[in-house]
XYZ file of C-alpha atoms in Angstrom:
654
model
C 12.797 97.021 162.122
C 11.583 94.054 164.084
C 13.892 94.300 167.066
C 16.750 92.180 168.330
C 17.146 89.046 170.380
C 19.603 89.333 173.212
C 21.640 86.318 174.346
C 19.682 84.536 177.027
C 16.396 86.141 176.046
C 15.039 83.474 173.770
C 13.439 81.027 176.158
C 13.107 77.336 175.401
C 11.682 75.881 172.230
C 8.839 74.341 174.229
C 8.555 77.181 176.734
C 5.459 78.799 175.263
C 7.417 81.994 174.589
C 5.972 82.281 171.093
C 2.279 83.310 171.312
C 1.983 84.290 167.640
C 4.452 81.828 166.134
C 3.067 78.955 168.186
C -0.303 79.360 166.484
C 1.073 79.256 162.926
C 1.256 75.843 161.301
C 0.782 77.039 157.729
C 1.253 80.311 155.808
C -2.525 80.725 155.503
C -2.585 81.368 159.262
C 0.238 83.889 158.846
C -1.770 85.711 156.167
C -4.683 85.968 158.604
C -2.631 88.173 160.955
C -2.945 91.942 161.029
C -0.059 93.853 159.488
C 0.696 95.384 162.867
C 1.336 91.934 164.369
C 4.122 91.009 161.952
C 6.901 92.858 163.790
C 6.125 90.845 166.921
C 6.035 87.655 164.839
C 9.482 88.500 163.463
C 10.871 88.890 166.989
C 9.436 85.531 168.003
C 10.651 83.813 164.829
C 14.172 85.196 165.235
C 14.251 84.026 168.846
C 12.986 80.589 167.852
C 15.642 80.231 165.129
C 18.408 81.163 167.572
C 17.137 78.857 170.300
C 16.542 75.955 167.924
C 19.877 76.118 166.087
C 21.774 76.464 169.358
C 20.323 73.075 170.353
C 20.928 71.191 167.100
C 23.670 73.075 165.287
C 23.157 74.295 161.752
C 23.280 77.459 159.698
C 22.609 80.471 161.887
C 23.871 83.823 160.565
C 22.159 83.478 157.187
C 18.835 82.431 158.731
C 18.763 85.269 161.231
C 19.098 87.547 158.210
C 16.034 86.218 156.346
C 13.394 86.335 159.073
C 11.507 89.378 157.756
C 11.910 88.250 154.150
C 10.372 84.836 154.863
C 7.441 86.454 156.674
C 6.871 89.006 153.910
C 6.999 86.452 151.097
C 4.520 84.083 152.722
C 2.307 87.021 153.747
C 2.128 88.451 150.219
C 2.213 85.339 148.043
C -0.239 82.435 148.012
C 2.183 79.645 148.837
C 2.341 76.773 148.010
C 0.360 77.574 144.857
C 2.802 80.380 144.226
C 6.222 78.781 143.871
C 8.949 79.966 146.247
C 12.540 78.810 145.675
C 15.381 79.539 148.099
C 18.743 79.459 146.344
C 21.278 77.257 148.186
C 18.647 76.954 150.903
C 20.856 77.348 153.949
C 18.815 80.470 154.757
C 15.438 78.699 154.633
C 14.935 77.815 158.327
C 12.405 80.652 158.902
C 10.570 79.391 155.819
C 10.534 75.844 157.226
C 9.256 77.028 160.598
C 6.408 79.001 158.990
C 5.368 76.077 156.788
C 4.415 73.468 159.367
C 7.813 72.215 160.488
C 8.247 74.201 163.696
C 7.963 71.143 165.937
C 10.373 69.162 163.732
C 13.200 71.665 164.105
C 14.384 69.698 167.139
C 15.581 67.032 164.684
C 17.122 69.437 162.180
C 19.983 67.820 160.185
C 19.880 64.732 162.407
C 19.289 61.188 161.221
C 15.569 60.740 160.591
C 14.949 64.473 161.048
C 14.307 67.261 158.595
C 16.937 68.483 156.173
C 18.899 71.695 156.556
C 17.986 72.548 152.964
C 14.723 72.707 150.985
C 13.641 69.235 149.946
C 10.672 68.450 147.729
C 9.899 65.158 149.467
C 9.748 66.932 152.819
C 7.082 69.560 152.167
C 4.839 70.885 149.409
C 6.179 74.334 150.318
C 9.673 73.308 149.183
C 9.039 73.871 145.492
C 12.548 72.873 144.424
C 15.378 71.049 146.165
C 18.404 73.303 146.602
C 21.784 73.111 148.340
C 24.258 73.932 145.574
C 24.135 77.600 144.638
C 22.799 79.634 141.732
C 20.091 77.239 140.511
C 17.000 79.137 141.700
C 16.452 81.473 138.747
C 16.744 78.650 136.205
C 14.296 76.484 138.149
C 11.836 79.336 138.726
C 11.962 80.271 135.044
C 11.235 76.677 134.073
C 8.245 76.633 136.412
C 7.021 80.011 135.143
C 7.167 78.857 131.523
C 5.349 75.633 132.454
C 2.632 77.663 134.182
C 2.275 79.885 131.134
C 2.019 76.918 128.773
C -0.576 75.235 131.001
C -2.663 78.417 131.158
C -2.081 78.931 134.891
C -0.916 82.536 134.554
C -4.344 83.975 133.777
C -7.023 85.412 136.046
C -6.932 86.546 139.676
C -5.491 83.227 140.881
C -2.625 83.171 138.446
C 0.461 81.402 139.701
C 3.535 83.468 140.616
C 7.138 82.291 140.857
C 9.746 83.752 143.217
C 13.470 82.973 143.343
C 15.437 84.229 146.356
C 19.146 84.391 145.573
C 22.071 85.723 147.611
C 24.755 88.123 146.469
C 27.317 85.297 146.620
C 25.216 83.023 144.430
C 24.789 85.860 141.929
C 28.519 85.579 141.143
C 27.932 82.282 139.336
C 27.546 82.269 135.598
C 24.483 80.026 135.813
C 22.478 82.816 137.459
C 23.259 85.194 134.601
C 22.559 82.521 131.996
C 19.099 82.130 133.522
C 18.494 85.884 133.613
C 19.606 86.203 130.003
C 17.013 83.561 129.081
C 14.290 85.017 131.309
C 14.692 88.538 129.965
C 13.516 87.469 126.511
C 10.780 85.125 127.748
C 7.444 86.870 127.458
C 4.240 86.653 129.473
C 5.651 84.995 132.577
C 5.215 85.755 136.263
C 8.747 85.709 137.649
C 10.247 87.669 140.530
C 13.915 87.422 141.453
C 14.744 88.693 144.944
C 18.423 89.462 145.430
C 19.186 89.058 149.138
C 22.283 91.225 149.427
C 24.091 91.026 152.766
C 27.384 92.354 151.474
C 26.439 96.023 151.205
C 24.824 98.610 153.439
C 22.268 101.340 152.957
C 22.900 104.601 154.762
C 19.793 106.066 156.420
C 19.183 108.810 153.796
C 19.578 106.421 150.882
C 17.506 103.828 152.694
C 14.651 106.273 153.140
C 14.904 107.387 149.524
C 14.847 103.822 148.288
C 11.828 102.939 150.365
C 9.979 105.684 148.538
C 11.422 104.860 145.118
C 10.769 101.131 145.493
C 7.105 101.723 146.230
C 6.876 104.228 143.400
C 8.687 102.180 140.741
C 6.839 98.956 141.600
C 3.415 100.605 141.654
C 0.732 100.244 139.020
C 0.544 103.988 138.289
C 4.235 104.197 137.424
C 4.093 100.972 135.395
C 1.001 102.130 133.502
C 2.490 105.554 132.819
C 5.732 103.979 131.642
C 3.915 101.610 129.265
C 1.815 104.442 127.825
C 4.922 106.564 127.398
C 6.697 103.762 125.605
C 3.768 103.276 123.249
C 3.618 106.982 122.443
C 7.362 107.401 121.959
C 7.928 104.175 120.040
C 7.050 106.045 116.826
C 9.743 108.606 117.596
C 12.886 106.483 118.059
C 15.252 109.274 119.199
C 12.862 110.360 121.955
C 12.156 106.746 122.959
C 15.869 106.017 123.313
C 16.351 109.224 125.322
C 13.524 108.317 127.707
C 14.862 104.775 128.116
C 18.313 106.054 129.002
C 16.919 108.599 131.453
C 15.008 105.813 133.247
C 18.058 103.532 133.369
C 20.395 106.207 134.617
C 17.921 107.413 137.225
C 18.009 103.907 138.701
C 21.750 103.677 138.169
C 22.310 106.839 140.220
C 21.085 104.966 143.287
C 22.707 101.592 142.585
C 24.837 100.833 139.520
C 23.543 97.254 139.381
C 20.104 98.589 138.511
C 21.174 99.327 134.974
C 22.888 95.935 134.645
C 19.822 93.920 135.649
C 17.688 96.152 133.465
C 19.897 95.252 130.518
C 18.873 91.623 131.040
C 15.245 92.616 130.524
C 14.187 92.764 134.185
C 12.324 95.609 135.812
C 14.737 96.514 138.609
C 13.480 97.828 141.966
C 15.627 98.635 144.992
C 17.728 98.392 146.978
C 15.508 98.419 150.039
C 16.010 97.402 153.661
C 15.270 93.689 153.909
C 14.538 93.961 157.642
C 11.901 96.681 157.210
C 8.506 95.021 156.862
C 6.875 98.385 156.119
C 9.069 98.584 153.025
C 9.145 94.920 152.048
C 5.446 94.126 152.112
C 4.077 97.031 150.021
C 6.844 96.587 147.466
C 6.208 92.849 147.167
C 2.469 93.477 146.891
C 3.079 95.853 143.997
C 5.490 93.504 142.249
C 3.044 90.629 142.651
C 0.644 92.400 140.300
C 3.176 93.081 137.546
C 3.791 90.890 134.516
C 7.116 89.854 133.095
C 10.526 89.447 134.753
C 10.831 91.539 137.936
C 13.947 92.053 140.076
C 13.861 93.216 143.698
C 17.126 94.096 145.418
C 16.990 93.918 149.216
C 19.752 94.467 151.735
C 19.972 92.314 154.871
C 22.506 91.661 157.581
C 23.877 88.243 158.472
C 23.219 87.420 162.104
C 20.582 90.171 162.355
C 19.249 90.548 165.888
C 21.897 88.411 167.646
C 24.825 90.645 168.502
C 27.418 87.868 168.625
C 26.494 86.652 165.142
C 26.359 90.196 163.791
C 29.894 90.772 165.061
C 31.270 87.512 163.610
C 28.897 86.072 160.984
C 31.575 83.674 159.705
C 32.014 82.020 163.118
C 28.229 81.714 163.449
C 27.652 80.623 159.840
C 27.310 76.927 160.659
C 27.971 76.327 164.359
C 27.441 73.159 166.312
C 25.467 73.198 169.543
C 26.156 76.201 171.779
C 24.689 78.237 174.621
C 23.162 81.381 173.075
C 23.750 83.248 176.350
C 27.499 82.696 176.208
C 28.028 82.170 172.497
C 30.512 79.790 170.914
C 33.323 78.954 173.332
C 36.726 77.487 172.578
C 37.031 73.832 173.685
C 38.931 73.205 176.927
C 41.319 70.820 175.167
C 42.474 71.448 171.598
C 40.735 69.056 169.188
C 42.648 66.803 166.838
C 43.644 68.605 163.633
C 41.145 68.302 160.820
C 42.110 67.216 157.338
C 41.271 70.765 156.269
C 43.885 72.058 158.736
C 46.421 69.571 157.393
C 45.811 70.964 153.910
C 46.049 74.531 155.222
C 49.439 73.851 156.806
C 50.735 72.011 153.747
C 49.714 74.651 151.198
C 51.453 77.380 153.231
C 54.583 75.266 153.723
C 54.672 74.366 150.032
C 54.153 77.959 148.930
C 57.110 79.018 151.060
C 59.256 76.472 149.217
C 57.978 77.088 145.675
C 56.880 80.521 144.493
C 55.092 78.968 141.502
C 52.305 77.715 143.773
C 49.031 79.625 143.544
C 45.831 78.698 145.403
C 42.333 78.982 143.965
C 38.982 78.612 145.700
C 35.406 79.098 144.445
C 34.230 81.181 147.426
C 35.206 78.600 150.071
C 38.140 80.306 151.789
C 37.228 79.309 155.342
C 35.767 75.903 154.531
C 38.715 74.856 152.396
C 41.392 76.101 154.784
C 42.869 79.039 152.873
C 42.523 81.812 155.455
C 46.168 81.639 156.527
C 47.364 81.281 152.942
C 45.551 84.471 151.936
C 47.139 86.302 154.863
C 50.671 85.130 154.051
C 50.504 85.019 150.246
C 47.833 87.521 149.156
C 49.225 87.919 145.633
C 49.045 84.177 145.061
C 45.530 83.680 146.439
C 42.478 83.802 144.156
C 38.863 83.578 145.306
C 36.947 83.480 142.031
C 33.469 83.495 143.591
C 30.927 80.728 143.137
C 32.277 79.893 139.700
C 33.622 76.358 139.715
C 33.852 76.140 135.921
C 35.951 79.282 135.785
C 38.096 78.133 138.719
C 39.173 74.966 136.882
C 39.942 76.622 133.541
C 41.624 79.552 135.289
C 43.900 76.987 136.930
C 44.550 75.412 133.528
C 45.596 78.780 132.114
C 47.981 79.347 135.008
C 49.467 75.887 134.524
C 50.062 76.578 130.819
C 52.380 79.418 131.813
C 54.470 77.456 134.273
C 52.568 78.117 137.504
C 51.558 75.298 139.872
C 47.892 75.868 140.711
C 46.182 74.177 143.658
C 42.386 74.175 143.470
C 40.896 73.827 146.956
C 37.317 72.690 146.511
C 34.727 70.429 148.110
C 34.274 67.131 146.305
C 30.574 67.844 145.761
C 31.341 71.198 144.106
C 33.997 69.898 141.713
C 31.114 68.195 139.900
C 30.061 71.656 138.729
C 33.319 72.084 136.819
C 33.496 68.615 135.291
C 33.566 69.589 131.626
C 36.454 71.948 132.334
C 38.225 69.218 134.281
C 37.927 66.898 131.279
C 38.506 69.279 128.398
C 40.811 71.942 129.829
C 42.928 69.999 132.330
C 42.947 66.236 131.752
C 43.088 66.168 127.951
C 45.916 68.714 127.994
C 47.738 66.872 130.805
C 48.222 70.068 132.804
C 49.779 69.967 136.296
C 46.832 71.100 138.407
C 46.374 69.809 141.966
C 42.800 69.281 143.150
C 42.485 69.219 146.949
C 39.061 67.645 147.444
C 37.653 68.308 150.892
C 34.451 66.776 152.345
C 34.865 63.465 150.488
C 32.581 60.574 151.388
C 29.622 61.096 153.710
C 29.525 64.559 155.237
C 27.109 64.192 158.125
C 24.479 66.825 158.755
C 24.620 68.457 155.300
C 23.324 65.258 153.738
C 23.149 63.869 150.215
C 23.522 67.181 148.393
C 26.964 67.742 149.900
C 28.242 64.155 150.004
C 31.486 63.572 148.100
C 30.339 60.159 146.937
C 31.122 60.273 143.210
C 34.643 61.647 142.788
C 36.440 58.306 142.291
C 34.107 57.392 139.448
C 34.256 60.855 137.872
C 38.021 61.223 138.097
C 39.512 57.806 137.463
C 37.996 57.530 133.976
C 39.915 60.620 132.805
C 43.197 60.242 130.926
C 46.358 61.464 132.672
C 44.601 61.809 136.048
C 46.146 60.509 139.278
C 43.676 59.914 142.134
C 44.789 59.459 145.747
C 42.922 58.725 148.986
C 44.848 59.166 152.263
C 44.151 56.879 155.194
C 45.275 59.421 157.821
C 46.334 63.036 158.138
C 50.070 62.449 157.716
C 49.465 60.474 154.558
C 47.246 63.329 153.386
C 50.154 65.777 153.708
C 52.530 63.497 151.816
C 49.944 62.835 149.092
C 49.422 66.557 148.575
C 53.185 66.878 148.120
C 53.159 63.906 145.728
C 50.380 65.531 143.702
C 52.253 68.845 143.577
C 55.417 67.186 142.299
C 53.548 65.171 139.671
C 53.810 66.610 136.163
C 50.136 66.237 135.350
C 46.687 66.522 136.918
C 46.259 64.917 140.331
C 43.544 64.804 142.970
C 43.786 64.122 146.691
C 40.409 63.487 148.327
C 39.992 63.603 152.085
C 37.049 63.587 154.491
C 35.344 66.176 156.613
C 36.366 66.471 160.230
C 39.233 65.439 162.474
C 41.971 63.022 161.515
C 42.849 59.760 163.211
C 45.300 61.368 165.629
C 48.584 60.283 164.028
C 51.554 62.637 164.187
C 51.934 64.787 161.091
C 55.532 65.008 159.935
C 56.863 68.400 158.890
C 58.984 66.620 156.296
C 57.643 66.253 152.781
C 58.108 62.858 151.158
C 56.740 61.945 147.752
C 55.020 58.557 147.590
C 55.690 56.188 144.676
C 52.693 56.686 142.396
C 50.467 53.651 142.048
C 51.912 51.689 144.956
C 49.880 50.292 147.841
C 51.048 49.139 151.256
C 50.347 45.866 153.097
C 49.470 46.870 156.669
C 48.515 43.482 158.068
C 49.499 40.052 156.818
C 46.727 37.502 157.113
C 45.419 34.532 155.175
C 42.891 33.551 152.531
C 41.094 36.922 152.208
C 42.704 40.271 151.328
C 40.871 43.435 152.407
C 41.775 46.287 150.045
C 41.023 49.556 151.838
C 40.888 52.966 150.182
C 41.377 56.131 152.199
C 39.352 56.445 155.383
C 38.341 52.791 155.273
C 41.782 51.567 156.402
C 41.019 51.886 160.141
C 37.764 49.873 160.083
C 39.354 47.403 157.654
C 42.168 46.783 160.154
C 39.611 46.152 162.882
C 37.800 43.675 160.655
C 41.095 42.138 159.569
C 42.013 41.321 163.148
C 38.723 39.523 163.687
C 38.969 37.658 160.376
C 42.727 37.070 160.356
C 42.678 38.662 156.915
C 45.372 40.559 155.062
C 44.733 44.313 155.043
C 46.129 46.622 152.358
C 46.196 50.410 152.264
C 45.719 50.829 148.519
C 46.414 54.607 148.579
C 45.866 55.075 144.824
C 42.553 54.698 143.049
C 44.307 55.549 139.792
C 46.679 54.047 138.920
C 45.710 51.053 141.015
C 48.601 48.839 142.141
C 48.334 46.008 139.606
C 51.599 44.364 140.654
C 50.433 44.125 144.265
C 47.082 42.687 143.176
C 48.857 39.970 141.186
C 51.101 39.163 144.155
C 48.145 38.961 146.536
C 46.245 36.739 144.103
C 48.969 34.100 144.392
C 48.492 33.733 148.138
C 44.840 34.682 148.724
C 41.586 33.140 147.606
C 39.289 36.184 147.690
C 39.389 39.970 147.575
C 37.252 42.582 149.361
C 37.374 46.253 148.351
C 36.241 48.858 150.874
C 35.631 52.515 150.032
C 33.703 55.527 151.319
C 32.304 56.102 147.852
C 29.497 54.621 145.769
C 30.293 51.088 144.678
C 29.256 51.739 141.085
C 32.296 52.915 139.160
C 34.399 53.407 142.273
C 37.666 52.006 143.576
C 36.279 48.468 143.704
C 35.458 48.753 140.021
C 39.066 49.808 139.400
C 40.269 46.644 141.125
C 37.808 44.488 139.164
C 39.036 46.005 135.897
C 42.687 45.471 136.834
C 42.072 41.830 137.772
C 40.165 41.230 134.552
C 42.876 42.865 132.456
C 45.490 40.627 134.072
C 43.351 37.519 133.540
C 43.068 36.917 137.285
C 39.836 35.282 138.416
C 39.109 35.602 142.111
C 35.875 36.144 144.058
C 35.530 39.885 144.672
C 33.242 41.527 147.238
C 32.849 45.289 146.762
C 31.795 47.277 149.831
C 30.942 50.951 149.727
C 28.053 53.374 149.586
C 24.827 52.122 147.968
C 23.154 53.191 144.739
C 20.833 55.581 146.559
C 21.147 58.904 148.348
C 22.607 58.656 151.852
C 20.692 61.207 153.875
C 21.868 63.501 156.666
C 23.010 62.274 160.053
C 26.150 61.916 162.149
C 29.019 60.592 160.019
C 29.904 57.593 162.166
C 26.239 56.598 162.390
C 25.782 56.768 158.617
C 28.876 54.653 157.996
C 27.705 52.091 160.546
C 24.245 51.916 158.963
C 25.848 51.290 155.572
C 28.038 48.525 157.029
C 31.291 50.475 156.686
C 32.494 50.245 160.282
C 34.688 47.404 161.544
C 31.792 45.224 162.616
C 29.861 45.830 159.424
C 32.840 44.929 157.250
C 33.472 41.769 159.261
C 29.810 40.795 159.005
C 29.694 41.302 155.224
C 32.882 39.301 154.675
C 31.650 36.427 156.834
C 28.315 36.331 155.026
C 30.039 36.125 151.647
C 33.048 33.952 152.487
C 31.893 31.970 155.512
C 32.974 28.555 154.163
C 36.319 29.895 152.997
C 37.089 31.500 156.349
C 36.108 28.297 158.165
C 38.853 26.451 156.313
C 36.825 25.004 153.487
C 38.121 24.815 149.960
C 38.030 27.902 147.853
C 38.303 28.431 144.129
C 41.728 27.848 142.641
C 43.619 30.729 141.082
C 42.936 30.966 137.387
C 45.041 33.243 135.186
C 44.154 33.880 131.562
C 46.106 35.852 129.043
C 44.523 39.258 128.499
C 43.410 39.772 124.914
C-alpha cells in the first residue's frame, strides 16, 4: 500500500512538496524510476490530486482511487504507443498529471483550461475521448483490430491496447456487446481492466489472489495450459473436464471469473488495486499474452483521504474546499436547485398517486431521487447505467397502468433515443421524462451539455416538450406532464433556480400556451425556459414585447398569429443549439400559417461549447441580457429606431 494523505498534509501545488512527481513530465521519466520509488511517487501523486482538486473543484473520490493504477499502467506499458483508454474518464486526473499536464491542473475544468475528461485534442496520451460510460472496450477493440490489420501487433514493439472500466460502467449493455465481439476476435492485443470499487477483498483472499494472479497471468501457466489444450483436444471428454475444472477453480474465488471467461477472455483476479507489488508484476505478465485478457482489480473510492473514504458520494465531485477541514455546509442556505424542486415534486406526487414509479439509470443523487428511495423504496428503480433499458422498462410499466417518471440527464437520454422513439412515442405511452442538466452545464463541458434535446424530442409524434423559466414553473410543468395522457418531457438546467417562491399547490398548465410577460412594440422576444430572465432584461432596454413560450412542442401558434398582427419582427431565444431547436419550431409554425416576418434565432452555435462557468459561457455566446440586446440591435437597428419595417404578409398554407 502506498500510504495515506492526511487533511492538511498535502502542501501547496507550487510548494515543492513533490520531489519525484515534480520531475515527471512524461511517462518515459516515470518508467526510468526504480520500482522501490513508486510507493513514494504514489503518496506524492495522491497528495497532489487532493490539493489540486480542492483548489479547482472536480472529481475527487474516483481519482484518489486510481493513483496506483495510473502509475502501474504507465510504468508497464509504452504509452502513448500503447493505447490507454479510461472509461467515463472522471478518474483520469492521475493519468493527466503523469502525462505532462501537472502544471495545467490549476485550470482544470475552467474556461480555457484542461478538461475534466480525456480529450484527444488535449494530449496524445488521451487515446480516446470519454465522458459517457461503457465505451472503452468497444473503442479499444476497434483500435486493436486496426493495429492487427496494419501489422502493428508483431515483434517486440507490438502495440497493446488497454481499457480501464469501472464496475458501474460494466452494468451497461454496450460493455458486454463489446466483450462478446472481442471474445471471438483473434490475434489482438487487448486488456480490459475492471476497476471494482464496490467490493472488498479480505486479507486472506487478497493474499491468495496476489499469488493466483501472478501464477495465472504468467508465461509458464499460459504455456502449460496451451500444451494441455492441444494434447486433450483429441480427447473431447477429457478436454471438457479440464476446461470446467479451470473455470470453476477461478469461480471459487470470484463468480464473475467464469462469466468473463465465457466471453472468451482470460480472467485474472481480483487483486488489490492499491498494491503496486501485485499490480505491476501482473500487468507485466498480461502485457506479454496474446488475445483478450481481463484483469479484475479492487480499489477504494477516496483512498488515502479519510474524509472521502468515509463519504465518497459527498466527495465525488466537490467544488473548492479546504482539505484540512473538508466540505463545510454554507453559512446561509443556498437557493433550491431545479434538481431539488424535482425531488420535492416527485415525492409529493407519489404521495398523491400510488401509480407513480421513479426510474434512474444510476443517477440517484444527481437526479434528486435519494429522498424518494427512502420514502417509496418499492416504487424506486435504479437500473444501472442502462439508459436503453430504463426507457423501455418505463414503457412496459406504462402499458400496465403505472405512471413512470424517468429522471435522467439530458445528455444521457440520447443513449436511449431509439427506445424513446420506438417504444414510447410511437405507442403514445404516458411516460414523464425529467431532463436535468439541460443547456450548458459548466465545468463538465461539451460531453455533458444538454444542447440537443429540443431537436431530438420535438420531431417525435405524440411528444410534449416543456421548458420552465423558473423553479415554480418547473414544479407545475412536472405536474402537467404527469397528468398528460402521453409522453412528455420537462427539461431544466443545472444549478440553483431564480429565487421565486415555489408553491406547494399543483396546477396543470394549458398545454401549448405561452404567456406574454412584457408588452412592448415592434419586436417580440420569444424566450424558452431559462432565457426568460435575460430576455426581460433585453426587452426593457429595447422596449420589446417579451413572451415566455413555455412549450417547445406544441408551440403556441395562436399566440404567434396574434403577435404577428402587432409586431414587425420576431426573435427566438433558447439555451439549445439553434439548428432544429425551439426557434426552428417557431419558423415552421409561422411558415405553416403563411406568416412572413423577419425572424432572428438566438441560441447555442453549431459547434461544441467547451467547459467553463455557466454564466460566462452564456455571456460568451451572447445569451445574457446585454448579448441579446446587442444581437437584436444589430439585426433590427433601423426598425427599432422607428424606420419602416416589412408589412405583414399572410399566405394560405398549402
